[in-house]
Amino acid sequence: SGINVAQPLALPDDQVFVSAGYDSGALLLQIRNLEDKWSAEPVWKNKLMKCKMSSAIYHDGFLYGLDDGILCCLDVATGKRRWKKGRYGHGQLLLADGILVIMAESGNLVLAAANSDEHQELANLPMLPGGKTWNAPALAGNQLLLRNHFEAVLLEMAQSNK
């Protein structure tokens, strides 16, 4: 539909993942430069991840993103969906220490394991109720900033014992 909000995602092996909502879907491109001639060849294309407002996350060979507001996991090699579960709306997400930090459109903070085998929600906490929360979370050290168009909250996250 000409509306591309989610950012392209550079992947290992000179690949780029792009996705858009409005029933557009997803595309994995193989980028090549042969004798100063650039090319972008499709590896796969499908409608299994339609990232409307948030960009996808890459972790250990898999893509995690909000497919029309539902969290899903795709295998980068095949483009096949591993799972789709968790209705978080058109929120935003980031990855920290193998955990997907999801700012749901509802204002809930959701923590989910970046697990390609199954959807594993670790926490779902109301943080910014009321209105739509489309803003991306920001993480600096152990401080997580969440905001919507009315208010903001700064959380101190527990340190990992790794």
Short mmCIF file of C-alpha atoms in Angstrom, two decimals:
data_model
loop_
_atom_site.label_atom_id
_atom_site.label_comp_id
_atom_site.label_asym_id
_atom_site.label_seq_id
_atom_site.Cartn_x
_atom_site.Cartn_y
_atom_site.Cartn_z
CA SER A 1 0.00 0.00 0.00
CA GLY A 2 3.05 2.25 -0.16
CA ILE A 3 3.22 2.53 3.64
CA ASN A 4 6.52 1.16 4.95
CA VAL A 5 7.04 2.07 8.59
CA ALA A 6 9.06 -0.92 9.86
CA GLN A 7 12.78 -0.48 9.21
CA PRO A 8 14.68 -2.92 6.96
CA LEU A 9 16.79 -5.28 9.03
CA ALA A 10 20.37 -6.14 8.01
CA LEU A 11 21.09 -9.83 8.68
CA PRO A 12 24.22 -11.98 8.55
CA ASP A 13 25.48 -13.25 5.18
CA ASP A 14 24.60 -10.01 3.36
CA GLN A 15 20.86 -10.47 3.67
CA VAL A 16 18.19 -7.85 4.35
CA PHE A 17 14.70 -8.49 5.74
CA VAL A 18 11.88 -6.08 4.92
CA SER A 19 8.28 -6.20 6.06
CA ALA A 20 5.18 -4.03 5.86
CA GLY A 21 1.61 -4.16 7.09
CA TYR A 22 -1.61 -3.66 5.16
CA ASP A 23 -1.39 -7.23 3.80
CA SER A 24 2.00 -6.56 2.16
CA GLY A 25 4.03 -9.22 3.99
CA ALA A 26 7.74 -9.96 4.21
CA LEU A 27 10.71 -10.38 1.90
CA LEU A 28 14.24 -11.64 2.46
CA LEU A 29 16.81 -10.28 0.00
CA GLN A 30 20.30 -11.55 -0.76
CA ILE A 31 22.59 -8.59 -1.46
CA ARG A 32 25.53 -9.11 -3.80
CA ASN A 33 28.27 -6.91 -5.26
CA LEU A 34 29.98 -8.47 -8.26
CA GLU A 35 32.51 -6.30 -10.09
CA ASP A 36 30.95 -3.11 -8.67
CA LYS A 37 27.49 -4.16 -9.77
CA TRP A 38 25.02 -4.38 -6.89
CA SER A 39 22.04 -6.72 -6.90
CA ALA A 40 19.26 -7.67 -4.50
CA GLU A 41 17.77 -11.09 -5.23
CA PRO A 42 14.70 -12.41 -3.38
CA VAL A 43 15.40 -15.48 -1.21
CA TRP A 44 11.78 -15.84 -0.09
CA LYS A 45 8.62 -13.78 0.08
CA ASN A 46 5.45 -14.42 2.08
CA LYS A 47 2.65 -12.87 4.11
CA LEU A 48 3.58 -14.62 7.36
CA MET A 49 4.97 -11.48 9.05
CA LYS A 50 3.33 -8.16 8.32
CA CYS A 51 5.13 -5.62 10.52
CA LYS A 52 2.91 -2.56 10.38
CA MET A 53 4.62 -0.17 12.79
CA SER A 54 7.43 -2.01 14.54
CA SER A 55 10.61 -3.44 13.11
CA ALA A 56 11.42 -7.13 13.43
CA ILE A 57 14.17 -8.51 15.68
CA TYR A 58 16.81 -11.04 14.59
CA HIS A 59 18.13 -13.59 17.09
CA ASP A 60 20.01 -16.86 16.46
CA GLY A 61 18.68 -17.45 12.94
CA PHE A 62 15.10 -16.41 13.65
CA LEU A 63 13.00 -13.29 13.20
CA TYR A 64 10.57 -12.09 15.86
CA GLY A 65 8.00 -9.46 15.06
CA LEU A 66 4.44 -8.27 15.41
CA ASP A 67 2.43 -9.74 12.54
CA ASP A 68 -0.60 -7.46 12.45
CA GLY A 69 -0.25 -7.12 16.22
CA ILE A 70 0.43 -10.77 17.09
CA LEU A 71 3.95 -11.86 18.02
CA CYS A 72 5.38 -14.44 15.65
CA CYS A 73 8.64 -16.20 14.90
CA LEU A 74 9.98 -16.96 11.40
CA ASP A 75 12.90 -19.14 10.39
CA VAL A 76 15.24 -16.91 8.36
CA ALA A 77 16.54 -19.81 6.25
CA THR A 78 13.11 -20.94 5.01
CA GLY A 79 10.69 -18.09 5.72
CA LYS A 80 8.42 -20.58 7.46
CA ARG A 81 6.54 -19.59 10.59
CA ARG A 82 7.58 -21.38 13.78
CA TRP A 83 4.74 -19.99 15.88
CA LYS A 84 2.33 -17.06 16.24
CA LYS A 85 0.86 -16.18 19.62
CA GLY A 86 0.43 -13.23 21.96
CA ARG A 87 -1.85 -10.34 20.99
CA TYR A 88 0.16 -7.20 21.74
CA GLY A 89 -1.31 -4.87 19.14
CA HIS A 90 0.83 -2.48 17.14
CA GLY A 91 3.42 -1.96 19.83
CA GLN A 92 7.20 -2.00 19.66
CA LEU A 93 9.89 -4.45 20.67
CA LEU A 94 13.59 -4.79 21.35
CA LEU A 95 15.92 -7.61 22.39
CA ALA A 96 17.99 -7.70 25.59
CA ASP A 97 19.89 -10.77 26.82
CA GLY A 98 17.69 -13.19 24.86
CA ILE A 99 14.50 -11.54 26.12
CA LEU A 100 12.03 -9.73 23.89
CA VAL A 101 10.99 -6.50 25.59
CA ILE A 102 7.59 -5.64 24.13
CA MET A 103 5.79 -2.36 24.71
CA ALA A 104 2.26 -3.46 23.84
CA GLU A 105 -0.14 -1.03 22.21
CA SER A 106 -2.31 -1.40 25.35
CA GLY A 107 0.46 0.08 27.52
CA ASN A 108 1.50 -3.25 29.00
CA LEU A 109 5.16 -4.18 29.29
CA VAL A 110 5.64 -7.75 28.13
CA LEU A 111 8.78 -9.83 28.52
CA ALA A 112 8.97 -12.94 26.34
CA ALA A 113 11.78 -15.40 25.74
CA ALA A 114 13.34 -15.23 22.28
CA ASN A 115 12.58 -18.94 21.90
CA SER A 116 12.08 -20.26 18.38
CA ASP A 117 10.39 -23.44 19.65
CA GLU A 118 7.46 -21.82 21.44
CA HIS A 119 5.91 -18.57 22.61
CA GLN A 120 7.06 -18.12 26.20
CA GLU A 121 5.65 -15.05 27.96
CA LEU A 122 7.64 -14.34 31.11
CA ALA A 123 5.81 -11.23 32.36
CA ASN A 124 2.89 -9.01 31.34
CA LEU A 125 2.60 -5.86 33.44
CA PRO A 126 0.33 -2.82 32.99
CA MET A 127 2.60 0.22 32.82
CA LEU A 128 0.93 2.97 30.79
CA PRO A 129 -2.82 2.29 30.72
CA GLY A 130 -5.11 4.48 28.66
CA GLY A 131 -4.59 5.49 25.07
CA LYS A 132 -2.45 3.80 22.47
CA THR A 133 1.21 3.17 23.14
CA TRP A 134 3.11 3.12 19.86
CA ASN A 135 6.42 4.44 21.17
CA ALA A 136 9.50 2.24 21.17
CA PRO A 137 11.01 1.30 24.53
CA ALA A 138 14.56 2.53 25.17
CA LEU A 139 17.09 0.54 27.18
CA ALA A 140 20.34 1.98 28.54
CA GLY A 141 22.24 -0.28 30.89
CA ASN A 142 19.60 -1.53 33.29
CA GLN A 143 17.23 1.41 32.84
CA LEU A 144 14.17 0.94 30.64
CA LEU A 145 12.25 4.00 29.48
CA LEU A 146 8.63 3.52 28.39
CA ARG A 147 6.33 6.27 27.18
CA ASN A 148 3.13 7.04 25.36
CA HIS A 149 1.68 10.39 24.31
CA PHE A 150 0.57 11.18 27.92
CA GLU A 151 3.31 10.02 30.26
CA ALA A 152 6.61 8.18 30.69
CA VAL A 153 7.99 5.72 33.21
CA LEU A 154 11.60 4.78 33.94
CA LEU A 155 12.19 1.27 35.27
CA GLU A 156 15.32 -0.17 36.82
CA MET A 157 15.67 -3.70 35.48
CA ALA A 158 17.22 -6.51 37.47
CA GLN A 159 20.80 -7.33 36.45
CA SER A 160 21.46 -10.68 34.81
CA ASN A 161 23.54 -13.15 36.82
CA LYS A 162 25.28 -14.54 33.71
#
